Coordinates of C-alpha atoms in Angstrom, one line a residue:
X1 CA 11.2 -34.4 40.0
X2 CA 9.2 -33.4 42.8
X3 CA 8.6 -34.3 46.6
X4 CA 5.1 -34.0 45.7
X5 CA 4.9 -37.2 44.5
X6 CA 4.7 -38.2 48.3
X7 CA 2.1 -38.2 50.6
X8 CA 3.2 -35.9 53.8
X9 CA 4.4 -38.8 55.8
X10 CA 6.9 -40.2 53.1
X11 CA 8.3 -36.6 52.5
X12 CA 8.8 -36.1 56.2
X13 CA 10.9 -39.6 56.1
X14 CA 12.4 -38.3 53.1
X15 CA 13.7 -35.1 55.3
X16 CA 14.5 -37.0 57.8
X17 CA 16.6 -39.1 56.4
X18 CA 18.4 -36.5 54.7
X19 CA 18.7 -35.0 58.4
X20 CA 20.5 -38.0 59.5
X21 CA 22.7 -38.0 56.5
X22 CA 24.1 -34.8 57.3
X23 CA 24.5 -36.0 61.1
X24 CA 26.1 -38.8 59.7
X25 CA 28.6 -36.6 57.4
X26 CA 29.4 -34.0 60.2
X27 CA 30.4 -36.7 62.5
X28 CA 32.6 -38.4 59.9
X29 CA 33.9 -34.8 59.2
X30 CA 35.1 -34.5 62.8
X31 CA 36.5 -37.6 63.6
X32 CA 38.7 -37.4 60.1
X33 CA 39.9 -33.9 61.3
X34 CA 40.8 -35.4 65.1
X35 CA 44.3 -36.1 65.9
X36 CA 43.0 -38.3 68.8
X37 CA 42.8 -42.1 68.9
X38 CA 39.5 -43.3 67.2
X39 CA 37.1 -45.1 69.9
X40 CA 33.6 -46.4 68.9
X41 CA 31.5 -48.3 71.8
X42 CA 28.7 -49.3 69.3
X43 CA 28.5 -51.7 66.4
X44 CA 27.0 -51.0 63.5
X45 CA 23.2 -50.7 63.9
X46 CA 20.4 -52.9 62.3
X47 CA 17.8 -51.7 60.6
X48 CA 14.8 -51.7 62.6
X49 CA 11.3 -49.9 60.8
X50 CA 10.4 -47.0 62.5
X51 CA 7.7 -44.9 62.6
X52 CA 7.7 -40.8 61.8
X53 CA 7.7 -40.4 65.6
X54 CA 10.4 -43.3 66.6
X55 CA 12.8 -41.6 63.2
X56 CA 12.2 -38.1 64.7
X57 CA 13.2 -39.4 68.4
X58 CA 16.6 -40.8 66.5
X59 CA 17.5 -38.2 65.0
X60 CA 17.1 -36.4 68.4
X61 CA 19.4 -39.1 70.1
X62 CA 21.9 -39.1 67.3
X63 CA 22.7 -35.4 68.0
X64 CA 23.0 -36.5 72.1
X65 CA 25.7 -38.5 71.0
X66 CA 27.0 -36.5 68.4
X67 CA 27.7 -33.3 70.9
X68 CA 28.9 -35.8 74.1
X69 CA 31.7 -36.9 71.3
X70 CA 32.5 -33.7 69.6
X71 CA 31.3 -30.8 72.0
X72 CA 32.5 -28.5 68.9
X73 CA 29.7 -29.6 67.1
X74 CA 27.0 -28.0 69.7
X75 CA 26.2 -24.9 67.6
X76 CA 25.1 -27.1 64.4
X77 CA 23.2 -29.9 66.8
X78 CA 20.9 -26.7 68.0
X79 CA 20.7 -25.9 64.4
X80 CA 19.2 -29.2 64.0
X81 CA 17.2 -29.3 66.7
X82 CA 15.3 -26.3 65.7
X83 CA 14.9 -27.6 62.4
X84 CA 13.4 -30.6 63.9
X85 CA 10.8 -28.9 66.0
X86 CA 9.4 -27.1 63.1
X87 CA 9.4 -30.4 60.9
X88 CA 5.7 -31.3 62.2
X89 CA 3.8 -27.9 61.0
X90 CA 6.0 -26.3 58.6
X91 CA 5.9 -26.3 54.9
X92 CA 7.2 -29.4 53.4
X93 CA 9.3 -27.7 50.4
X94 CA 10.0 -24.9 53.0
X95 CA 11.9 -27.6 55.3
X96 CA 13.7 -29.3 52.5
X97 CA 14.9 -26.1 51.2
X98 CA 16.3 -25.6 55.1
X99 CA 18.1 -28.6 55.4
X100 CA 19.8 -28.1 52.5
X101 CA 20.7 -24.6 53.4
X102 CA 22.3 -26.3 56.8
X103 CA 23.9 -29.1 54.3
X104 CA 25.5 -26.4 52.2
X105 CA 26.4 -24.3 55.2
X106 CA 28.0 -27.2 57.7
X107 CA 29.5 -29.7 54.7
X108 CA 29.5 -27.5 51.6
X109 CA 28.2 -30.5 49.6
X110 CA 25.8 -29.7 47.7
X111 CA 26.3 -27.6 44.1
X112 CA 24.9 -24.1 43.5
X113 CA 21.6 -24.5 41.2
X114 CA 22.6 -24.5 37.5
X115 CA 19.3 -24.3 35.3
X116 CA 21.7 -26.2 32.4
X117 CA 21.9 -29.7 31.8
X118 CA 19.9 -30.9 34.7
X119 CA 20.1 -34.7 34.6
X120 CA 17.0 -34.8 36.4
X121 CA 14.8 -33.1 33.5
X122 CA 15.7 -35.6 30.6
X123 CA 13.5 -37.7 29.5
X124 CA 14.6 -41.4 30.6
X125 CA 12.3 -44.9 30.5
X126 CA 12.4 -44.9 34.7
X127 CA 13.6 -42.9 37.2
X128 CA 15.9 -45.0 38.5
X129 CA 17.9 -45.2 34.9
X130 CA 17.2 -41.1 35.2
X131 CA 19.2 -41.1 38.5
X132 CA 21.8 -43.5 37.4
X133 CA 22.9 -41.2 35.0
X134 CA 22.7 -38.7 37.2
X135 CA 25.3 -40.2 39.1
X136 CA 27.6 -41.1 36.2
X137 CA 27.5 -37.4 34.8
X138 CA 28.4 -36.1 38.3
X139 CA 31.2 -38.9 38.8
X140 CA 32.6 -38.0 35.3
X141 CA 32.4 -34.1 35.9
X142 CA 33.3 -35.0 39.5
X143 CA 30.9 -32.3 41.1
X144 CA 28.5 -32.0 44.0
X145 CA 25.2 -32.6 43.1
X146 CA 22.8 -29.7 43.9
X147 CA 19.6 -29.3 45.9
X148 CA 17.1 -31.1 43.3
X149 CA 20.0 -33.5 42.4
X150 CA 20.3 -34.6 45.7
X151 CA 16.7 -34.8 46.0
X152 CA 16.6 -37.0 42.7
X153 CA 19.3 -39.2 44.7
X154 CA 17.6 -39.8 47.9
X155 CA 14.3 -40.5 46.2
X156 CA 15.4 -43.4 44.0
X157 CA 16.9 -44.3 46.9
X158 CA 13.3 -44.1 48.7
X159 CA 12.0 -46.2 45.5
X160 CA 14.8 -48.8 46.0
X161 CA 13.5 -49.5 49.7
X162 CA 9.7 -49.8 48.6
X163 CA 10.6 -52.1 45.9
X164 CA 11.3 -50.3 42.9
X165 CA 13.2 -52.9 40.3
X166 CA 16.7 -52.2 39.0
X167 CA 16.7 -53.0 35.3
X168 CA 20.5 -51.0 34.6
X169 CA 23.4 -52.5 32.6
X170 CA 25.7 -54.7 34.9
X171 CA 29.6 -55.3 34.2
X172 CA 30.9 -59.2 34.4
X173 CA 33.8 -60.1 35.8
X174 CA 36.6 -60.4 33.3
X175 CA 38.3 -63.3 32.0
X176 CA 41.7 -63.8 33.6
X177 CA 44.8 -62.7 31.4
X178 CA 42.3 -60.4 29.6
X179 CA 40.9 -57.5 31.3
X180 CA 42.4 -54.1 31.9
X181 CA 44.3 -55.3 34.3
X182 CA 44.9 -59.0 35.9
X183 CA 44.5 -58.3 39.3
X184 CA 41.0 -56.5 40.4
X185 CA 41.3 -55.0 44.0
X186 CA 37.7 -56.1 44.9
X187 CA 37.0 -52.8 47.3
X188 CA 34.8 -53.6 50.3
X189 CA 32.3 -52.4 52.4
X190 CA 29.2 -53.0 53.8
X191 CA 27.2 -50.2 51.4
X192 CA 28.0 -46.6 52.8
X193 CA 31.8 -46.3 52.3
X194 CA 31.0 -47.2 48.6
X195 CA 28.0 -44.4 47.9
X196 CA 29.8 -41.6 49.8
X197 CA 33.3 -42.7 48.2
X198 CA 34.0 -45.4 45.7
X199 CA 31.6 -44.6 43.4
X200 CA 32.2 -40.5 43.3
X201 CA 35.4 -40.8 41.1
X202 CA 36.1 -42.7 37.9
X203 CA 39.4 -43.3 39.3
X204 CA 38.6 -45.2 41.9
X205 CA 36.7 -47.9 39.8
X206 CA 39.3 -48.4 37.6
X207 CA 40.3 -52.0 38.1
X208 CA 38.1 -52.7 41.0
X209 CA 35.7 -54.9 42.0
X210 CA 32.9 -52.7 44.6
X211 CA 32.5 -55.7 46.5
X212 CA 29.6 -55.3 49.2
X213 CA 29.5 -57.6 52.5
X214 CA 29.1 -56.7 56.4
X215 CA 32.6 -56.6 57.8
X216 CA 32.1 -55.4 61.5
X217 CA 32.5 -57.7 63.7
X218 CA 34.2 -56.9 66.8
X219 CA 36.7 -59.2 69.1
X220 CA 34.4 -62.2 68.3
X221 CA 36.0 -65.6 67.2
X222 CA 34.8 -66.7 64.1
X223 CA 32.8 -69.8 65.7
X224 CA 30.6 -67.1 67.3
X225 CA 30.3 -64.9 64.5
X226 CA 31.6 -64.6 60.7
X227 CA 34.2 -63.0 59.6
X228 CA 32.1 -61.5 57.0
X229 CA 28.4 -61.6 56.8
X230 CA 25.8 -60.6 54.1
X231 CA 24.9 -57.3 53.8
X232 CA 22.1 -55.2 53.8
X233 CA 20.5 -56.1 50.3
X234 CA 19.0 -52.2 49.9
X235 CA 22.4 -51.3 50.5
X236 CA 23.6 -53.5 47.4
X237 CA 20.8 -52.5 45.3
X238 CA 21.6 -49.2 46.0
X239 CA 25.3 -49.2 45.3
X240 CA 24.5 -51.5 42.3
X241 CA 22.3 -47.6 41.3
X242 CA 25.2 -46.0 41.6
X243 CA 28.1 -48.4 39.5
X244 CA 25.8 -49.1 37.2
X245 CA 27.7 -50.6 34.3
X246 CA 31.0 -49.1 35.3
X247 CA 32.5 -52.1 37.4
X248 CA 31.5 -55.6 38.9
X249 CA 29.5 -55.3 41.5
X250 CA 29.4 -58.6 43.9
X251 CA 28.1 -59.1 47.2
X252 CA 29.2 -62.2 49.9
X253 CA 26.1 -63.9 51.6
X254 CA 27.5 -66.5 53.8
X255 CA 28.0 -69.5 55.5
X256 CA 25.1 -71.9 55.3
X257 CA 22.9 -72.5 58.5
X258 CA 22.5 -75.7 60.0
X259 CA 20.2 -75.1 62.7
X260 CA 19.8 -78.6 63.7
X261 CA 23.1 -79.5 63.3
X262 CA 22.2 -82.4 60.8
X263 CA 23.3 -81.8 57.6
X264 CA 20.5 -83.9 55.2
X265 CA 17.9 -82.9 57.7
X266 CA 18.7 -79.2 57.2
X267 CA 20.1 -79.5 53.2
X268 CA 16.5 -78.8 51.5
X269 CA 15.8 -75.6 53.6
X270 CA 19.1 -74.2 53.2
X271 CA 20.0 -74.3 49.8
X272 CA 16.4 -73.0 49.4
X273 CA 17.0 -70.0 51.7
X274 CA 20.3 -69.1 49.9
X275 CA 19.5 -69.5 46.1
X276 CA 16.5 -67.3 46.8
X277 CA 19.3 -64.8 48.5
X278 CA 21.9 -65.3 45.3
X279 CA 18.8 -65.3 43.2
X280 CA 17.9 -61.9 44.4
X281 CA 21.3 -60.6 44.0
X282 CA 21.7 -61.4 40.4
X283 CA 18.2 -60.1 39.3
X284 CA 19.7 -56.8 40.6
X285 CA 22.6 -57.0 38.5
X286 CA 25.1 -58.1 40.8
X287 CA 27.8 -59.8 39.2
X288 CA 29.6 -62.5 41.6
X289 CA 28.1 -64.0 44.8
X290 CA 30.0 -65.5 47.1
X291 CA 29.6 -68.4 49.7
X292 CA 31.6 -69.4 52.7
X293 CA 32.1 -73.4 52.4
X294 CA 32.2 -73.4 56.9
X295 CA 30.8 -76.4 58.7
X296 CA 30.6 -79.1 56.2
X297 CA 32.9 -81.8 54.9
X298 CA 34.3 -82.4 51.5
X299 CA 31.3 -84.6 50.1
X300 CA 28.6 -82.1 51.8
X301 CA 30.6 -79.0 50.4
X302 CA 29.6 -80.7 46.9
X303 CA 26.9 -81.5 47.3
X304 CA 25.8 -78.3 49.1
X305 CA 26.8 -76.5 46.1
X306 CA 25.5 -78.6 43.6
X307 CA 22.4 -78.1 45.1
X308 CA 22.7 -74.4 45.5
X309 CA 23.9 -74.5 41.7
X310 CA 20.8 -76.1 40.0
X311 CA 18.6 -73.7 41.9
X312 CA 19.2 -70.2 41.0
X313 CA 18.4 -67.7 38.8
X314 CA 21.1 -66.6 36.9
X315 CA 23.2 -65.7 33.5
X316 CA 25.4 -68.5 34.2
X317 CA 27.8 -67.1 31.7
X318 CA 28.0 -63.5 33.3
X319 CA 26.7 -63.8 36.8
X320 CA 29.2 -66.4 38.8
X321 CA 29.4 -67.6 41.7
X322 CA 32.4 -68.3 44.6
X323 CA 33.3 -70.6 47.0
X324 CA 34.9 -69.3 49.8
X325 CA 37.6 -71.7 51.5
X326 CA 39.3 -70.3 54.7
X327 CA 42.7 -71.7 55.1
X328 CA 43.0 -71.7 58.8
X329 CA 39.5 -74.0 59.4
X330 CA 40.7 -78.0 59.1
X331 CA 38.7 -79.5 56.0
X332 CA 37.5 -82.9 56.2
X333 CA 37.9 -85.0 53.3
X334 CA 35.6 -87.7 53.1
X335 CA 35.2 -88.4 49.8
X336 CA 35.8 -91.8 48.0
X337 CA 34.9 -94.2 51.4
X338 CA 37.9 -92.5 53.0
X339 CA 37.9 -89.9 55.8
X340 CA 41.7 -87.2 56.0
X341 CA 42.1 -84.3 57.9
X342 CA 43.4 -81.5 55.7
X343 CA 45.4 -78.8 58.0
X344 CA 47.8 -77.6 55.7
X345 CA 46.9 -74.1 54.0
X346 CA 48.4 -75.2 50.9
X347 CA 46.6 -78.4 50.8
X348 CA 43.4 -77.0 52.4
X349 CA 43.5 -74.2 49.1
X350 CA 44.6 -77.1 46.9
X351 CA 41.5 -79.5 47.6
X352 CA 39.8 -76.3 47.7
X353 CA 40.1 -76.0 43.6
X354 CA 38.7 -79.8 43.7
X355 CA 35.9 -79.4 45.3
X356 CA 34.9 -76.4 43.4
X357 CA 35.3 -78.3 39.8
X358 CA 33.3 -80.9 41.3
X359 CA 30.4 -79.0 43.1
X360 CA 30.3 -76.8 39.7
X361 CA 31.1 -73.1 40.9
X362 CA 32.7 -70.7 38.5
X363 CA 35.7 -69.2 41.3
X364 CA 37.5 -70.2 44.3
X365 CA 38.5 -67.6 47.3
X366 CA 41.0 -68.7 49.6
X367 CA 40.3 -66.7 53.0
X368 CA 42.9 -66.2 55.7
X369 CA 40.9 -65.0 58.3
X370 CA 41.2 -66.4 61.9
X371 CA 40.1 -65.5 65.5
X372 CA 42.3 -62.6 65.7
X373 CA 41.0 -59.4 64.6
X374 CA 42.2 -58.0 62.3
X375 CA 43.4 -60.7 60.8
X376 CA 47.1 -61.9 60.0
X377 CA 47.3 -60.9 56.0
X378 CA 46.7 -64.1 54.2
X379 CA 49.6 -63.2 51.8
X380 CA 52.6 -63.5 55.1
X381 CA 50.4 -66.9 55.9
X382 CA 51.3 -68.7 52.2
X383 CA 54.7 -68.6 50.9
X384 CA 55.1 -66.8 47.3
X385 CA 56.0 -69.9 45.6
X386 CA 52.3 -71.2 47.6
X387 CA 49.9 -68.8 46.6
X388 CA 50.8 -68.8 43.3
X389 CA 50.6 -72.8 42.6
X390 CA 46.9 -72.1 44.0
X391 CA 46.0 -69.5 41.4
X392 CA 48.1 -71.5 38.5
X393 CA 46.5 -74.9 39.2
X394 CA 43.0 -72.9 39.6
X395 CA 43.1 -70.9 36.4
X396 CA 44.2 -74.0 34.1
X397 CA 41.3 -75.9 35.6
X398 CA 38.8 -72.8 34.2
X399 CA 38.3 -71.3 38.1
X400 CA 38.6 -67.3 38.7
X401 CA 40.1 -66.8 41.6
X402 CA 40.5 -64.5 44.7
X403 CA 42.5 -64.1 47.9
X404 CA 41.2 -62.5 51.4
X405 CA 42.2 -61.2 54.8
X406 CA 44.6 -58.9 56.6
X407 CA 45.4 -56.6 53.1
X408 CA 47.4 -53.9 54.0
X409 CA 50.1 -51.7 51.7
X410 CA 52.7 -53.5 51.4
X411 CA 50.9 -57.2 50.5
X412 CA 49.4 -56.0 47.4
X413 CA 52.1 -56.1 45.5
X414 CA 52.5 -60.1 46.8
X415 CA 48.9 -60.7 45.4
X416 CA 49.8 -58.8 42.3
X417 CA 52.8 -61.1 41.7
X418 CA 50.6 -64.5 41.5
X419 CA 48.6 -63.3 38.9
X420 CA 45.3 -63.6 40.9
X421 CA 42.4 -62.1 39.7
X422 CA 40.6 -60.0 42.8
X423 CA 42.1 -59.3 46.2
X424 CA 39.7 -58.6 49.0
X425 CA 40.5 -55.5 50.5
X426 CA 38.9 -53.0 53.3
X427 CA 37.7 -52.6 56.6
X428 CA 39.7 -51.8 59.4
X429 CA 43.0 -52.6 57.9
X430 CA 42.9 -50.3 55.3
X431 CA 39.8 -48.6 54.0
X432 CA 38.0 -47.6 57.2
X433 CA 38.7 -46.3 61.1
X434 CA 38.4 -49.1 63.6
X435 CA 38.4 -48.6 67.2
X436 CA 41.1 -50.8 68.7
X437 CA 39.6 -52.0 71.7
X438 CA 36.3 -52.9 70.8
X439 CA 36.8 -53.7 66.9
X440 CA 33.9 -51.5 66.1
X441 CA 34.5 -49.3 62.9
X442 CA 34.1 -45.5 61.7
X443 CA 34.1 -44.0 58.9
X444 CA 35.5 -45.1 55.5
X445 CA 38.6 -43.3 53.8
X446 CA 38.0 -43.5 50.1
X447 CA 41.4 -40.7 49.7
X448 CA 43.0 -44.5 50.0
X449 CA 41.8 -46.3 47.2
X450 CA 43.7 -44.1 44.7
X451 CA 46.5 -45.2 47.0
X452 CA 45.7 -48.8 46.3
X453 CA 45.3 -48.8 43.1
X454 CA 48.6 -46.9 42.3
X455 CA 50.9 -49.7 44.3
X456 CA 48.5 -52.5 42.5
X457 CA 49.7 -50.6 38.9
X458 CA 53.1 -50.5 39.5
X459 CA 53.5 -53.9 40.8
X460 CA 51.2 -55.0 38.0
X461 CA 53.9 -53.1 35.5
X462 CA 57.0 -55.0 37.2
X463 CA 58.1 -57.7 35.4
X464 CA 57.3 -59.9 37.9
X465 CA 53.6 -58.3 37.8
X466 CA 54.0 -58.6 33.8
X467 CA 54.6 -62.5 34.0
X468 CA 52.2 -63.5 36.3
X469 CA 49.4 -62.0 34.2
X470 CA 50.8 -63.8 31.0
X471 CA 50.2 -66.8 33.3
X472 CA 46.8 -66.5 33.8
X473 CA 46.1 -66.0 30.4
X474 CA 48.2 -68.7 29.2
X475 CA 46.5 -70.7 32.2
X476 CA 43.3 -69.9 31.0
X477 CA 43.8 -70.5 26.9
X478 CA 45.0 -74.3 28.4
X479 CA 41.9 -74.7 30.3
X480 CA 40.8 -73.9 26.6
X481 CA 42.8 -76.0 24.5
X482 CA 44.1 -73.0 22.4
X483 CA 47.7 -73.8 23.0
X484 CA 50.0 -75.8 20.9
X485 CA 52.9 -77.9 22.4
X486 CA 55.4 -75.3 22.0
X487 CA 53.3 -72.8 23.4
X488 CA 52.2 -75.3 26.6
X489 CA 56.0 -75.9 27.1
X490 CA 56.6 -72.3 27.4
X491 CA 53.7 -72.2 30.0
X492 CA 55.2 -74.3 32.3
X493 CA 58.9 -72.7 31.9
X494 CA 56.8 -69.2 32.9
X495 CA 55.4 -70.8 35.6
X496 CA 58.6 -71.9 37.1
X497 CA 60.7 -69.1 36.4
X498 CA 57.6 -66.9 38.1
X499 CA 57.4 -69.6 41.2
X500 CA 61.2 -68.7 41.9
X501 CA 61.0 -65.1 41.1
X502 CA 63.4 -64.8 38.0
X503 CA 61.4 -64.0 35.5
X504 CA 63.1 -61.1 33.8
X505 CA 65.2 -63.3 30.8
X506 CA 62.3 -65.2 29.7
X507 CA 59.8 -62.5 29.9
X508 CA 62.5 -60.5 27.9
X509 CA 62.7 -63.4 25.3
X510 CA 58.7 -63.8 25.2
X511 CA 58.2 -59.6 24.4
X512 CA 61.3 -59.6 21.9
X513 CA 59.6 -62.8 19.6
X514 CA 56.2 -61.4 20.3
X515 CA 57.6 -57.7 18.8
X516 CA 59.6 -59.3 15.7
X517 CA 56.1 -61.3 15.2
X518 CA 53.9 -58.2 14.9
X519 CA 57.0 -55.8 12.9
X520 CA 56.4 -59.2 10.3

């Protein structure tokens, strides 16, 4: 694979951007090595085209900023800099070679050069599937990639942004009671946090959704703006590169905009707008999107998603798609010639699961995020005995489902112990640095997500963990009409027992008959 494919300009971009990468490494590098308090004055940016000359100037400013914050750093910015000045005459593969030299030097990531078993030289329908296995046999060996592999990398990458299509395997979500685990921790972030971190360890996508949506979003309140917006969709094509099959990728896209305020007057162009957006998504493989149900009441929420239903493009079987409810927003229920005010979370998550059966979406997320930021963890907002009615009456009525906000340490366990089947988890709480007094956040800390996944495990291996995943499968096999009336007795004794949290006699009865079953 070779940069001379590309026409001067493109390879210079293609240098660049591998410059701005390793600005963008060496800053993370020294703000994880600070014992300091983390401040950021700048959100994240939006993408803005650029030409050779405007990129060039950036990369120029980004080392301003990157000495005035970590004056240790001067030494590589000059190193940089003078990189940068020759850029214009000097040889192409000369200047690549050089910044990798300064990459190997300043972040020691990139391999030695192995003439055996380069991914890169195999023969492979596209090189986009080429790279993709690239990635996997570097996860799997869990090595740095070397100079040409990283070239490989940041080329597809390149491909991805001028349209290249990704035709790769994609991993469903599984059915509740019956994947590897019951509860996925869906791992978020906005696209970086998961290409620098997630996806470099087969570890870390072990029982994880890599869930990709915007999270920044300062002290705003969420009238103003969302608590979690749609990301950049060359991020999630990219990320979707680098899971490939391995996990579910899914992606949020939002609330629905009403720009005149009018709901019919504004129906036709926004479900338009938004199936295009899921419809997008799934051609690329991702496996769940999700939409937030703000602004509407309960008979334009249905027929919002009806709407948005019958018009995109999707495996309906594989792909699915989620309505987000958040629990703290008052839901009108107008339905029927009759017009309530739901307040209660309970009830607000309850009518939730309705309006989801009726409107025809595959899974319901019930959102705890509020003006605050960050927000109160959903689980310390519902009771135990709360949450899990939600995700019981959701699975038997055929819904996946998913809870949202606040996720720290300690409430995974909680999540684990109502059987529900992905937890929203990241940001500032948990997975990334936020500053504190302007809600802006730095850089991701993927060292956690092994973290996460071990507390999820052991909860999960409780036997309070234990029960509430026979729930959801016995839930699920109702919604069915695969159990029998002793069986469907049992189900509702398990659901008791689990709601008061004395579960350990009948799951001890259960795993006894089920062991004297198999010995027979």
């Amino acid at each position: 694979m070779s940069m001379m494919r590309w026409n001067e300009d493109e390879a210079r971009r293609l240098i660049l951007g591998q410059m701005v990468s390793l600005i963008d490494g060496m800053r993370t590098q020294a703000i994880r090595s600070s014992t300091g308090k983390f401040r950021k004055r700048e959100p994240i940016s939006v993408f803005r085209p650029q030409t050779l000359q405007e990129l060039m100037a950036q990369v120029d400013v980004e080392l301003e900023k990157l000495t005035a914050e970590h004056g240790q750093l001067r030494d590589f910015a000059e190193c940089m800099r003078t990189l940068l000045q020759r850029l214009p005459d000097a040889s192409l593969l000369e200047m690549y070679d050089a910044v990798m030299d300064a990459s190997a030097q300043w972040l020691g990531d990139v391999e030695v050069e192995d003439a055996d078993g380069q991914r890169t030289d195999a023969q492979h329908p596209t090189q986009l599937e080429e790279v993709s296995l690239l990635l996997e046999d570097l996860r799997r060996e869990r090595r740095k990639p070397t100079r040409r592999e990283k070239l490989a990398i940041h080329m597809a990458h390149e491909a991805l942004a001028n349209g290249a299509r990704l035709q790769l395997p994609y991993k469903p979500l599984p059915i509740p009671g019956f994947g590897e685990t019951q509860t996925h921790m869906s791992v978020t972030d906005p696209g970086e946090g998961h290409l620098a971190g997630t996806t470099t360890r087969e570890d870390w996508l072990r029982g994880v959704l890599v869930h990709v949506e915007h999270l920044e979003r300062g002290h705003q309140d969420r009238e103003s703006v969302e608590s979690y917006r749609i990301p950049r969709i060359l991020n999630v094509a990219k990320v979707r590169l680098h899971v490939a099959g391995r996990a579910p990728v899914t992606s949020f896209i939002g609330r629905p905009m009403f720009d005149s305020g009018k709901f019919h007057l504004d129906l036709w162009k926004t479900v338009q707008t938004m199936s295009g957006t899921c419809t997008a998504m799934f051609q690329m493989g991702v496996a769940e999107c999700k939409v937030a149900m703000d602004r509407m009441t309960a008979s334009q929420i249905v027929e919002f998603m009806r709407g948005l239903r019958s018009n995109i493009l999707r495996d309906a079987r594989k792909q699915l798609l989620s309505a987000a409810f958040n629990l703290n927003t008052p839901l009108v229920d107008d339905r029927n010639g009759r017009s309530r005010i739901v307040v209660d979370r309970k009830e607000i998550g309850l009518l939730g699961i309705e309006l989801v059966k009726e409107g025809g979406f595959d899974k319901v997320t019930w959102d705890g995020a509020a003006d605050t930021y960050p927000s109160l963890p959903v689980m310390e907002q519902l009771t135990h005995a709360e949450a899990l009615e939600l995700v019981h009456r959701a699975h038997e009525r055929g819904l996946r489902t998913y809870f949202s906000a606040g996720f720290r340490f300690p409430h995974i366990p909680l999540a684990v112990y109502t059987g529900v089947d992905g937890v929203g988890i990241g940001g500032a709480q948990i997975l990334r640095y936020m500053d504190s007094q302007t809600g802006y956040h730095g850089p991701f800390q993927p060292e956690n997500i092994s973290r996460i996944l071990a507390i999820r495990d052991e909860a999960a291996r409780s036997p309070l963990g234990r029960a509430a995943a026979l729930l959801a499968r016995l839930d699920w096999l109702h919604f069915q009409r695969r159990l029998d009336d002793r069986q469907e007795a049992f189900r509702a004794e398990l659901y008791e027992a689990l709601s008061r949290q004395q579960v350990e006699s009948i799951l001890q009865d259960f795993e006894a008959q089920s062991e004297s079953q198999s010995a027979a």
